[in-house]
Coordinates of C-alpha atoms and ligand atoms in Angstrom, one line a residue:
X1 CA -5.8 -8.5 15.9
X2 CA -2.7 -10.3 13.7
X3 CA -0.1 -11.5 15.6
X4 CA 2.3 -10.5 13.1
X5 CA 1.3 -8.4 9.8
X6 CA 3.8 -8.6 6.7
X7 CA 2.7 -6.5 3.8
X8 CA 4.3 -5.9 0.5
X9 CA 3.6 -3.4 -2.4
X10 CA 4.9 -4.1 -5.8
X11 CA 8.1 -3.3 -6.9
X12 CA 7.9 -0.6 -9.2
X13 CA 9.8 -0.6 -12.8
X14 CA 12.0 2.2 -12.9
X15 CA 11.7 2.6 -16.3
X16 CA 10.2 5.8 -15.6
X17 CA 10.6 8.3 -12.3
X18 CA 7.3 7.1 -10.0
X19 CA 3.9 8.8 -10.7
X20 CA 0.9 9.0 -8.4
X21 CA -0.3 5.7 -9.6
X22 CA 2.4 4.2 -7.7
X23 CA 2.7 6.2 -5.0
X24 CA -1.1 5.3 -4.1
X25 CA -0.7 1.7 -3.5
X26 CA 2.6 2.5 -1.6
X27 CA 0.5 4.9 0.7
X28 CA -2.3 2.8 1.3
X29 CA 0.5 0.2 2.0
X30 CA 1.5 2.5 4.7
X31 CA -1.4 3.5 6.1
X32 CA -2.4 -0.3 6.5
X33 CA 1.3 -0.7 8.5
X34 CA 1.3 2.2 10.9
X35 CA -1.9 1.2 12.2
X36 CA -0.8 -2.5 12.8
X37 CA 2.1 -1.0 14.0
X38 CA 0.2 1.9 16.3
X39 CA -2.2 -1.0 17.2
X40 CA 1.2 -3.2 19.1
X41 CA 1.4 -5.6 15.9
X42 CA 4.6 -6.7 14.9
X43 CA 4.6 -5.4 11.4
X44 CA 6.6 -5.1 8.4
X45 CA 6.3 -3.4 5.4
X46 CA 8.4 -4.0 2.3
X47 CA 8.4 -2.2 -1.1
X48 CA 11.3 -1.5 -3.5
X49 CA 11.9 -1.8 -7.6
X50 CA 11.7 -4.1 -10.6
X51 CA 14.7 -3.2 -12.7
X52 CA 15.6 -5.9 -15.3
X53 CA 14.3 -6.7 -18.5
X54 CA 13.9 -5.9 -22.0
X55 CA 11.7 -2.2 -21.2
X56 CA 14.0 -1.4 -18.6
X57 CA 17.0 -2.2 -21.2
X58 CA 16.2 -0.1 -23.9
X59 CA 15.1 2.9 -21.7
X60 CA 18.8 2.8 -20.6
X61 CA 19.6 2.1 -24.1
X62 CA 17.7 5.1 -25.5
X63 CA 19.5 7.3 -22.4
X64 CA 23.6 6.4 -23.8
X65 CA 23.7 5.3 -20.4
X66 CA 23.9 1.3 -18.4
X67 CA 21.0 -0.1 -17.4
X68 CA 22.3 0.0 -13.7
X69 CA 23.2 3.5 -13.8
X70 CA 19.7 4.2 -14.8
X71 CA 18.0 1.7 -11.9
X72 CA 20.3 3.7 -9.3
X73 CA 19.2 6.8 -10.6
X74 CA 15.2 6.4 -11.2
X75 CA 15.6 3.8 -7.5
X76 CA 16.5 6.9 -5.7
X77 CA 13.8 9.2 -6.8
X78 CA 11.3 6.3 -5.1
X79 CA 13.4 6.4 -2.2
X80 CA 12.9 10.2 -2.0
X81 CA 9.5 9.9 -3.1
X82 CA 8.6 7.6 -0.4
X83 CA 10.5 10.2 2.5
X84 CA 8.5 12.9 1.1
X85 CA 5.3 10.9 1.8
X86 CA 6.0 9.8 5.0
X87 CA 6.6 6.0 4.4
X88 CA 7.4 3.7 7.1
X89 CA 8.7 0.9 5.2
X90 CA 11.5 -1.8 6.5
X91 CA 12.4 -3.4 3.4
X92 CA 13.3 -1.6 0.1
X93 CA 13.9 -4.5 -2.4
X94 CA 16.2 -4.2 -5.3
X95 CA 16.2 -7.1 -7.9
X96 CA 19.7 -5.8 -9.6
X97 CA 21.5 -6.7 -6.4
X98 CA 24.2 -9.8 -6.2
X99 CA 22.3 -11.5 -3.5
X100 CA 19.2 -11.6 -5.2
X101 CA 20.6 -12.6 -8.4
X102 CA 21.9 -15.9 -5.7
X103 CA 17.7 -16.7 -4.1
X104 CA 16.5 -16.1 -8.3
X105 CA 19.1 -18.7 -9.0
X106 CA 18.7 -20.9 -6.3
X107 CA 14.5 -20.9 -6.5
X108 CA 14.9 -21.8 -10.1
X109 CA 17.2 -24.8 -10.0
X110 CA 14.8 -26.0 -6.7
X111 CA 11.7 -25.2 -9.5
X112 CA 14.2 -27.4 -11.7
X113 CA 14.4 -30.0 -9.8
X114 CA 11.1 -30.9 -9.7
X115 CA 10.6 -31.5 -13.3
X116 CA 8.6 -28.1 -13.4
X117 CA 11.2 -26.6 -16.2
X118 CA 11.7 -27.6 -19.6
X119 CA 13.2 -26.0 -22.6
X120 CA 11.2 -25.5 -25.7
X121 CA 10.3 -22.7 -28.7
X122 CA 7.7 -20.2 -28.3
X123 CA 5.8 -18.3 -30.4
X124 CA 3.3 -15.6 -30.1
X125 CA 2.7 -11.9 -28.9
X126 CA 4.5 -9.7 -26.3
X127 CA 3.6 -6.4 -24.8
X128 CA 6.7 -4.8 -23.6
X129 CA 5.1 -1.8 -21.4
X130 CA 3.3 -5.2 -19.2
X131 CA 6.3 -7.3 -19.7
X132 CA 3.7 -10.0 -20.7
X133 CA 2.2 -12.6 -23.3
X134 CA -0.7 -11.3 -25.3
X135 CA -3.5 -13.6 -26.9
X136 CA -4.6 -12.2 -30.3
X137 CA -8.3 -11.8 -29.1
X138 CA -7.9 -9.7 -25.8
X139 CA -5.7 -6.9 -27.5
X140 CA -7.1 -3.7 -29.2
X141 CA -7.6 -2.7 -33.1
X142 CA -4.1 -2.6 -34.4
X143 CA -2.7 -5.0 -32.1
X144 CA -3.0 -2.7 -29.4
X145 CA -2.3 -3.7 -25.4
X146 CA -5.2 -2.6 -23.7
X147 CA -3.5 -1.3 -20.7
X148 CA -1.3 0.3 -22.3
X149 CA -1.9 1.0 -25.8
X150 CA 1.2 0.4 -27.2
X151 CA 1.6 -2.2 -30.4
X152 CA 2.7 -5.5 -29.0
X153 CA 5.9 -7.3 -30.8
X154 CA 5.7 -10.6 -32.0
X155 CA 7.8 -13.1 -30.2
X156 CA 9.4 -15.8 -31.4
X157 CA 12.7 -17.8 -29.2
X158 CA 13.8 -21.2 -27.9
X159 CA 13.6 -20.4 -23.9
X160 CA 12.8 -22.3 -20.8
X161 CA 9.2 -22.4 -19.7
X162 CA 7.5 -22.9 -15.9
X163 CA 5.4 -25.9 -16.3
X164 CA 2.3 -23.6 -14.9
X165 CA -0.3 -25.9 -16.8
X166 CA 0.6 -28.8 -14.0
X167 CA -0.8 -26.4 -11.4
X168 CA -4.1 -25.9 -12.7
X169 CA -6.0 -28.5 -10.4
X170 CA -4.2 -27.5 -7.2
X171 CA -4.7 -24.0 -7.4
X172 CA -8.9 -24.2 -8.0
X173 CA -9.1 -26.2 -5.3
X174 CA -6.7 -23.4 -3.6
X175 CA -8.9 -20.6 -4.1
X176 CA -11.9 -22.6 -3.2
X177 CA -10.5 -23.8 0.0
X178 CA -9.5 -20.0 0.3
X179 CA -12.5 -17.8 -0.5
X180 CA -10.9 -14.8 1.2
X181 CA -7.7 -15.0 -1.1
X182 CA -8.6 -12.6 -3.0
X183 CA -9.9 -9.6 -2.4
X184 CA -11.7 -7.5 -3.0
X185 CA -13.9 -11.0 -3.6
X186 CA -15.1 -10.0 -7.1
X187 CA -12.1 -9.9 -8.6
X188 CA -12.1 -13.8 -7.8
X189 CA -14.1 -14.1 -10.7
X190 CA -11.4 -13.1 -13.5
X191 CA -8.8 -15.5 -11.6
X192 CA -11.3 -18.0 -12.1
X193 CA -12.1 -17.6 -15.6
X194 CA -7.8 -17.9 -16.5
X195 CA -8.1 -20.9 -15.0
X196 CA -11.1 -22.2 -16.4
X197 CA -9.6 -20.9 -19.9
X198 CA -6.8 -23.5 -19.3
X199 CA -3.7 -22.2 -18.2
X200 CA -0.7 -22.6 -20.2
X201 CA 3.1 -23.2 -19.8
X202 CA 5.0 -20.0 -20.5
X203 CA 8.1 -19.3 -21.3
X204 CA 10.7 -17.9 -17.8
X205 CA 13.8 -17.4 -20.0
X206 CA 15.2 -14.9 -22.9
X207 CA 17.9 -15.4 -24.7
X208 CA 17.1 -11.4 -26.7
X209 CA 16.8 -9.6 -23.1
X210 CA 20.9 -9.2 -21.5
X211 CA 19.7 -7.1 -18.7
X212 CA 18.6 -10.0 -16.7
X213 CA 19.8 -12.5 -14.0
X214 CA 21.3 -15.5 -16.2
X215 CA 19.6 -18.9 -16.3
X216 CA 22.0 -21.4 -14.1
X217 CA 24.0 -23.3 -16.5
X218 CA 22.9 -21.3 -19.5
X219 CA 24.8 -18.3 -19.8
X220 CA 22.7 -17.6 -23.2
X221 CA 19.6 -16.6 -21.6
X222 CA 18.6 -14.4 -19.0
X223 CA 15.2 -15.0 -16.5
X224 CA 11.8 -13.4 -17.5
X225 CA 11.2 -10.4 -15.5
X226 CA 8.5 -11.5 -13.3
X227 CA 10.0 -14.6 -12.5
X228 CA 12.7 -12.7 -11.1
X229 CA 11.0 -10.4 -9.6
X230 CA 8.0 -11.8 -7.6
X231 CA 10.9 -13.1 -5.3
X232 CA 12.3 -9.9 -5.0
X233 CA 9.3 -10.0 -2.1
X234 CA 11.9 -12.8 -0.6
X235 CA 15.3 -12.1 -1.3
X236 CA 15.0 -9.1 1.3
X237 CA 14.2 -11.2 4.4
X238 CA 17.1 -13.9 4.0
X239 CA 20.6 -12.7 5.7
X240 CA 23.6 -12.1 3.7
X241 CA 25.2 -14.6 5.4
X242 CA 23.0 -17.1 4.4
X243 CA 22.7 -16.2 1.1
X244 CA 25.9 -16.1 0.2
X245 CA 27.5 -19.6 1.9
X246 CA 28.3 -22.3 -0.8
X247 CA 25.6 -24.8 0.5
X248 CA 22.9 -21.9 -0.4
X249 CA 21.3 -23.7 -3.5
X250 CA 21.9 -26.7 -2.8
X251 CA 19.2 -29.2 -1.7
X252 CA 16.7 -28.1 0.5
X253 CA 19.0 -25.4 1.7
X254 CA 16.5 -22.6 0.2
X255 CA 13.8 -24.4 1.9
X256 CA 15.0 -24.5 5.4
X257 CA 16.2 -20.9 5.6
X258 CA 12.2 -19.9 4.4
X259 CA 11.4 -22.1 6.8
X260 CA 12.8 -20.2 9.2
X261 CA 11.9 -16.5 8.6
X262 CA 9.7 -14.8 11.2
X263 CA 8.1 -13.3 8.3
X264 CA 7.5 -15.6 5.6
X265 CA 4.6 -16.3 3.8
X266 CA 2.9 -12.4 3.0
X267 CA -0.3 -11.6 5.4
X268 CA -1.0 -9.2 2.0
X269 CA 0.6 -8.7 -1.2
X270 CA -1.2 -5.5 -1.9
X271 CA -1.4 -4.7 -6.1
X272 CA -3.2 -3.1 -8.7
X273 CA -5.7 -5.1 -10.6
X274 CA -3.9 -5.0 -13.2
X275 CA -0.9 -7.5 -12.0
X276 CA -3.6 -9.7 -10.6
X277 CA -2.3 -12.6 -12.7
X278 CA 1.1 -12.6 -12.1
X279 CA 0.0 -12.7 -8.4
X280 CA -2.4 -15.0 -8.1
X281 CA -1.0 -17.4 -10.7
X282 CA 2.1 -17.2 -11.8
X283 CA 3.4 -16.6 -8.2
X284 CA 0.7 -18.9 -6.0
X285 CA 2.3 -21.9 -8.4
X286 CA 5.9 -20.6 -8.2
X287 CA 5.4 -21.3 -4.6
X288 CA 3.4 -24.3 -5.0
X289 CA 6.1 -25.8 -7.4
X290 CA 8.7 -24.7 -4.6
X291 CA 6.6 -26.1 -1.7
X292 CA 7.0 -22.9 0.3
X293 CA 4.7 -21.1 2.1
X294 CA 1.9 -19.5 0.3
X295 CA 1.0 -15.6 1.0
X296 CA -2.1 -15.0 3.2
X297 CA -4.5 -12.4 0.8
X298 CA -4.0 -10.2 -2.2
X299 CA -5.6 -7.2 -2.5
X300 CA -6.0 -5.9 -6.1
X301 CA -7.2 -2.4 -5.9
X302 CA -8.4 -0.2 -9.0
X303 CA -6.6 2.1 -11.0
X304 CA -6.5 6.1 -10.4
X305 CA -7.4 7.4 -14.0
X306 CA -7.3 11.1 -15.7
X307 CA -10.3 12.1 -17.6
X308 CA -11.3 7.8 -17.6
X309 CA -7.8 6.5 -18.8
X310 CA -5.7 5.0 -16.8
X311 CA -2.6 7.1 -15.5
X312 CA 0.8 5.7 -16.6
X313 CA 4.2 6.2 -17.4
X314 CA 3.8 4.7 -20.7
X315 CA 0.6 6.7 -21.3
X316 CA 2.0 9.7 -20.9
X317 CA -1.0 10.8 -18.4
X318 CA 0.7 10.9 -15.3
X319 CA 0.2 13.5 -12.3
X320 CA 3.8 14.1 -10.9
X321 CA 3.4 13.5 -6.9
X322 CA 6.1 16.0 -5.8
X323 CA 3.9 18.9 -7.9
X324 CA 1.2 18.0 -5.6
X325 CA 3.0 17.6 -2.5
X326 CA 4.8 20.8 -2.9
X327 CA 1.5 22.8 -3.9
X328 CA -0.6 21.3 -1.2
X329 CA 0.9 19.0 1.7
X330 CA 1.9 15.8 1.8
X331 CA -1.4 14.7 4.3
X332 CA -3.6 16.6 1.8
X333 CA -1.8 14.0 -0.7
X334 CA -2.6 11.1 1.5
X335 CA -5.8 11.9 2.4
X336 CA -7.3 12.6 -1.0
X337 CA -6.0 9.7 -2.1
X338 CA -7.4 7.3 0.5
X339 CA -10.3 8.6 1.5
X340 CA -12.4 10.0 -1.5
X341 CA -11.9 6.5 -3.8
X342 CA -13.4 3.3 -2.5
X343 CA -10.4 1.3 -1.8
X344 CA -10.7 -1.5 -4.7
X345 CA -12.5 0.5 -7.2
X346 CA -11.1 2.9 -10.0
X347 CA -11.2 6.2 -9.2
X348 CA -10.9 9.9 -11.7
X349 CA -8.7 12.5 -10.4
X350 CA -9.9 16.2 -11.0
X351 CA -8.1 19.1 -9.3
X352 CA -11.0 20.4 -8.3
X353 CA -12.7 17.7 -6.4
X354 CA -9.3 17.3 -4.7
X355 CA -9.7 20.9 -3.7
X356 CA -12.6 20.9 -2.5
X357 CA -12.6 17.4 -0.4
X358 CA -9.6 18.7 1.4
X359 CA -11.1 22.1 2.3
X360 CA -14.6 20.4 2.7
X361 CA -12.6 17.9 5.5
X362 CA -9.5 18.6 6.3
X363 CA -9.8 22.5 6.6
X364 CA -13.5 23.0 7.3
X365 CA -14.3 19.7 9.6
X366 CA -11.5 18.8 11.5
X367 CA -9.3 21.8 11.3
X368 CA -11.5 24.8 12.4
X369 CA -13.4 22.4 15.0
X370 CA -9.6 21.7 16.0
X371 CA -9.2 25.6 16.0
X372 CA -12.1 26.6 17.3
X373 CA -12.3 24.4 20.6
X374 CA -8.5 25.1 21.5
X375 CA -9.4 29.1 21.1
X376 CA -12.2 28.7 23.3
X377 CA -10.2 27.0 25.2
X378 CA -7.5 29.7 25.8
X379 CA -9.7 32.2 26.3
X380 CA -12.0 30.8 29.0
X381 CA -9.6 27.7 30.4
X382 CA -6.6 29.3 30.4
X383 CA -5.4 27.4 27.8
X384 CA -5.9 24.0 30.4
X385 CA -7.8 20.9 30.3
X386 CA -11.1 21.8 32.1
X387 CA -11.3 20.7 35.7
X388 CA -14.8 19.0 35.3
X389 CA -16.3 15.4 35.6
X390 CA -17.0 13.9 32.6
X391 CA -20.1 11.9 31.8
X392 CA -18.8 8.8 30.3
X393 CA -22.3 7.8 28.9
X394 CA -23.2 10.9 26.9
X395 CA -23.4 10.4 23.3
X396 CA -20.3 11.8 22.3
X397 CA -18.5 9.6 24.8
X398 CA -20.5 6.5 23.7
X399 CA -19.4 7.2 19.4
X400 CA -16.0 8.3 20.5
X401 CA -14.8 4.5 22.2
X402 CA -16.4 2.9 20.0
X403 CA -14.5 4.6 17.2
X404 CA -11.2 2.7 17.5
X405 CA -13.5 -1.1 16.8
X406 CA -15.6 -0.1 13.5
X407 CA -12.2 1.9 12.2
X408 CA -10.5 -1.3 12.6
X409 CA -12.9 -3.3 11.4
X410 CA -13.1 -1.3 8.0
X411 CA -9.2 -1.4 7.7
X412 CA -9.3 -5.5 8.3
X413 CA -11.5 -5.6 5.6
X414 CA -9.5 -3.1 3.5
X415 CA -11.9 -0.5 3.6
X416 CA -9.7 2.2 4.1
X417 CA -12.2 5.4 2.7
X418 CA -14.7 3.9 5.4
X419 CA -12.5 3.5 8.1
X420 CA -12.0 8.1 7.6
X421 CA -15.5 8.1 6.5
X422 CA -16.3 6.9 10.3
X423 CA -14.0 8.9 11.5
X424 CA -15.1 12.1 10.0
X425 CA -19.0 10.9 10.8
X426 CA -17.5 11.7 14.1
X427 CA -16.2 14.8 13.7
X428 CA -19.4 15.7 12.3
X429 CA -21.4 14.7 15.5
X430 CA -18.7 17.0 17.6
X431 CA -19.2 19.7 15.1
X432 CA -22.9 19.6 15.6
X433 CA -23.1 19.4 19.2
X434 CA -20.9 22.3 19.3
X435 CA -23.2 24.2 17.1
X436 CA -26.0 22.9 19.0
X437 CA -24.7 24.0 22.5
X438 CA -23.2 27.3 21.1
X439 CA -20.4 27.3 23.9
X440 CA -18.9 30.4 22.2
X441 CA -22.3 32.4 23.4
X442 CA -22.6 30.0 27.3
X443 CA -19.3 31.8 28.3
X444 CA -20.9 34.7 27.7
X445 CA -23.9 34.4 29.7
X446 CA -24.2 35.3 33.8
X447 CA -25.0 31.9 34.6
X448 CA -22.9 30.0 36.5
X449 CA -24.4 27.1 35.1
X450 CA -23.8 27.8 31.5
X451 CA -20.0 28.5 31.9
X452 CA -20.2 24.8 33.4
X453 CA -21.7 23.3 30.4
X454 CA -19.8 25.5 27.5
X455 CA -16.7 24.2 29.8
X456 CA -18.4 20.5 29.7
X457 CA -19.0 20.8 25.9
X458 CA -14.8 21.8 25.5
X459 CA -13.6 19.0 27.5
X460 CA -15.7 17.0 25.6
X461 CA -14.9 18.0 22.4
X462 CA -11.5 17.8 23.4
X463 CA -11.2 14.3 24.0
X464 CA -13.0 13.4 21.4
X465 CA -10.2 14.8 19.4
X466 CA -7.7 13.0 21.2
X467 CA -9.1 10.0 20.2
X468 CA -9.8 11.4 16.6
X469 CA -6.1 12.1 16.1
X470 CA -4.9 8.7 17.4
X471 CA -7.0 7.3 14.5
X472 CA -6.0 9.4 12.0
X473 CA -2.9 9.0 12.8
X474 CA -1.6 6.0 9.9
X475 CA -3.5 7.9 7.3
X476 CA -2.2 11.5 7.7
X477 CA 0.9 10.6 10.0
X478 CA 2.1 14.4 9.8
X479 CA -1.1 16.3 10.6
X480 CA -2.4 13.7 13.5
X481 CA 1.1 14.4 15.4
X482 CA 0.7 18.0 15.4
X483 CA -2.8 17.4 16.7
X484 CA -1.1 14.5 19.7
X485 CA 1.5 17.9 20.1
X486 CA -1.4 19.8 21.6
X487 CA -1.8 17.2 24.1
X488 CA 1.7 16.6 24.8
X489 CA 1.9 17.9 28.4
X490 CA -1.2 15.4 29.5
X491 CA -0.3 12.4 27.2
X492 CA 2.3 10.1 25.9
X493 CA 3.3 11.8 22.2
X494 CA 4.3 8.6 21.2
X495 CA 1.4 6.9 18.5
X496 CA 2.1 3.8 19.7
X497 CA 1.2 4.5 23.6
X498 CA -0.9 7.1 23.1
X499 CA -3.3 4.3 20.8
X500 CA -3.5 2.4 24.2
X501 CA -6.0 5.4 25.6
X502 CA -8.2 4.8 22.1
X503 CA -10.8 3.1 23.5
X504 CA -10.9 4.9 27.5
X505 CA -12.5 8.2 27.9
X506 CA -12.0 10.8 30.2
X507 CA -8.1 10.2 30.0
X508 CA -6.9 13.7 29.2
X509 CA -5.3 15.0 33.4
X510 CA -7.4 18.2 34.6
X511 CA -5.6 21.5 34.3
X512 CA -2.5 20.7 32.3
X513 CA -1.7 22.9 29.5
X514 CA -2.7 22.3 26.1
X515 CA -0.2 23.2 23.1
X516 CA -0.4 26.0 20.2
X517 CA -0.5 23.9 17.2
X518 CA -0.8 26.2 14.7
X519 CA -3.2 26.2 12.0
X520 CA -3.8 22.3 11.1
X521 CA -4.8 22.9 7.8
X522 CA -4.8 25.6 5.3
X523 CA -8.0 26.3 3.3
X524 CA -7.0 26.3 -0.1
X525 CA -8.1 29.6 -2.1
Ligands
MSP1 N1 7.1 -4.4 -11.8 C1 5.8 -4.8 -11.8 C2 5.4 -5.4 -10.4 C3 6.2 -6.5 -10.0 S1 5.8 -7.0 -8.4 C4 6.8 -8.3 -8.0 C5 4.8 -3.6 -12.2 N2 5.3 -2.4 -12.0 S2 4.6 -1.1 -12.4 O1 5.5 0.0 -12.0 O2 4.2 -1.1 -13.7 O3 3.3 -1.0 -11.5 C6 3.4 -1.2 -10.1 C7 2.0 -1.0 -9.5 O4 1.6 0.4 -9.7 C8 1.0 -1.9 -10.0 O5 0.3 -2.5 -8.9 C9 0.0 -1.0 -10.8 O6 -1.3 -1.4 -10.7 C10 0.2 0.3 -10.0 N3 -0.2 1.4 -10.9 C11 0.4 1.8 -12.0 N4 -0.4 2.8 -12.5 C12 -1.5 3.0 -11.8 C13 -2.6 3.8 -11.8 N5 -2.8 4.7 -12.7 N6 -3.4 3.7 -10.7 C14 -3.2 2.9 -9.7 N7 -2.2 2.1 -9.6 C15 -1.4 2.0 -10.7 O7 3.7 -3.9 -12.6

């Protein structure tokens, strides 16, 4: 177990309100936290916006309105966003704010100072949807972006550039020291080949963008976006108070307070695969330039897609997250999400598989075995945890403490779909020893003896569920607590203490009355 997790999601342009491409990394973000967090780690979650630059400019531009009116505007429908999915974050960074314009200002001069900036004239290709350089041969017919499909401008300015080329050395030998860098580990393989390409110096100043943080000393030209904002993962953490005394950029002032942060460098800066670069180059030699503390891992997972293209705001192709919420749930939006698409891969979204993976698992699987055992339950316990011994090495009991180790293992190893696919493999063993058992017809029967074991098979099934909705818990927040409700009366409703009981059995107290929940899930028609 960490002893301390710190995990960041990307901040989001707000050229655009936020679509479900961005509100799955921000939920696997989340589901990574709250476990951490359920688990006893000290954990902390940031995510916020990107808001300057040129795209961001002429958005605002195109609206009649400033480009911080806009940010404030499009910032809050994240904010709301992120409530409406249940996200636990602690840190929402903004990169329009005064005291982040002050750590931008004060990394650069630091980057200055070590003779890693220089002015000079570029020339060459720009996509503005990526807010990136383009080389001729890696765009589409027409001089296309291939993310984004949109014609890329050329680009011609005197600006100052990030001697990146110096880094080259350093950072192979970085990621070979570090074969875990990256993940998932093939994507090691297209970091490798930029560098083996050659890297180049490239330009971290614009004289044409004015919606920018100005270059110290050089009121003519504003910083390049992703300079600005890959330490909007940094500006959060460092106090006001620091940040704004008149030593702040001086010397190794910016140094020292890093230095100091409990939660500085990143355990995980997780991305899409498609800001790999900017990651785990641009930034990794930022920090090397800066001698600070490099990040732990990235995690570049795939893109969600829409009949094979990838979903985006510039596309056009995006699926609004709040239609889905409001039609189906916000778990039924979480769990689709993380459980049906290996985490790392691309992944197509159809209504209809969504459809029928939530009534396939959520309805079907967990929510009438949920149903079904709390019925009997009422019926033949008087709604109470049976008064029985349980056998602590029957087969249920064996899978169900063992559950908490191979879910955790999967989610160390960012397998997230694996860690519910585990999960619901138990469920499915519970399901079939109920339907192997038939407690629904023992109850029925004369025997004394039968009543005991239909009784057994509940208390069984029970606790399995306990332990089931503990587990659950950081990927469907909302649906796990109403399943800890039922056991309110016998244990502690908290997630936090009610994870200590993950790996015990028999832990639920004889006799003590179990809760109505309600319906857990809804089949959808
Ligand atoms: N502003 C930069 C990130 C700066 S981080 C210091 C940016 N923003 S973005 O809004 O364009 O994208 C943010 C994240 O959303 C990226 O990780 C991107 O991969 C992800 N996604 C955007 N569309 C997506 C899909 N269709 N599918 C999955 N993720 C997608 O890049």
């Amino acid at each position: 177990m960490p002893e301390k997790f710190f995990l960041t999601t990307p901040l989001y342009y707000v050229n655009a309100e936020p679509h479900i491409g961005s509100a799955y990394t921000t939920i696997a973000a989340d589901a990574i936290c709250r476990y951490w967090q359920m688990a006893g780690v000290k954990t902390l979650m940031l995510t916020g916006v990107d808001e300057h630059g040129g795209k961001i400019e002429n958005t605002a531009e195109a609206r009649g309105i400033k480009p911080q009116e806009h940010c404030d505007e499009i910032t809050e429908k994240f904010k709301e966003l992120w409530a409406c999915l249940n996200i636990d974050f602690q840190k929402f960074s903004r990169t329009s704010g005064e005291k982040h314009n002050k750590v931008v200002e004060a990394f650069f001069k630091r980057v200055h100072t070590k003779g890693d900036i220089y002015e000079a004239n570029y020339e060459g290709l720009y996509c503005l949807a990526c807010e990136d350089f383009k080389n001729e041969r890696e765009l589409l017919p027409g001089q296309l972006c291939p993310t984004h499909h949109t014609k890329v401008q050329n680009y011609s300015e005197k600006n100052y550039f990030f001697a990146l080329s110096k880094y080259s050395d350093k950072l192979k030998k970085f990621f070979k020291d570090n074969p875990d860098f990256i993940q998932p580990r093939f994507r090691q393989n297209e970091v490798n080949s930029w560098i083996d390409e050659g890297l180049k110096d490239f330009p971290i100043s614009r004289s044409s963008v004015k919606w920018g943080i100005p270059v110290p000393g050089d009121e003519n030209q504003t910083i390049y976006v992703w300079f600005d904002a890959l330490l909007g993962y940094l500006s959060p953490l460092l106090e006001e108070e620091v940040v704004f005394s008149k030593d702040f950029d001086q010397e190794d002032n910016l140094a020292k307070e890093v230095a100091k942060l409990e939660f500085w460098p990143a355990d995980l800066h997780l991305i899409g695969k498609d800001i790999l670069r900017f990651h785990a180059v641009y930034w990794i030699a930022m920090l090397m330039s800066a001698e600070f503390p490099l990040p732990k891992q990235l995690f570049g997972h795939g893109f969600l897609t829409k009949d094979g293209e990838k979903m985006g705001k510039t596309r056009g192709n995006i699926i609004v997250p709040h239609e889905l919420i409001d039609k189906y749930g916000v778990d039924a939006v979480r769990f689709y999400f993380l459980f049906s698409i290996p985490f790392g891969q691309d992944g197509d979204f159809t209504e209809k598989s969504f459809i029928e993976t939530l009534n396939a698992y959520l309805a079907n699987r967990l929510g009438n075995l949920f149903s079904r055992v709390l019925k009997l339950v009422q019926t033949n316990c008087e709604g109470k945890v049976p008064d029985l011994k349980l056998d602590s090495s029957s087969p249920i009991a064996t899978a169900a403490v063992q559950l908490a180790d191979k879910v955790e293992k999967h989610l160390k190893n960012y397998e997230l779909h694996l860690a519910l696919t585990a999960i619901f493999d138990f469920v499915d063993q519970m399901n079939l020893n109920m339907t192997e058992l038939k407690p629904w017809n023992l109850v029925k029967s004369e025997k004394p003896e039968d009543l005991h074991t239909a009784k057994l098979c509940l208390l069984e099934t029970l606790e399995g569920l306990r332990i089931v909705a503990n587990l659950i818990y950081p990927f469907i927040p909302a649906m796990a607590e109403k399943m800890l409700s039922v056991f309110a009366e016998t244990l502690d409703k908290n997630p936090q203490n009610a994870y200590k009981t993950v790996r015990k059995w028999a832990q639920l107290k004889s006799e003590t009355l179990l809760n109505d929940p309600g319906i857990l899930f809804n089949r959808i028609k």
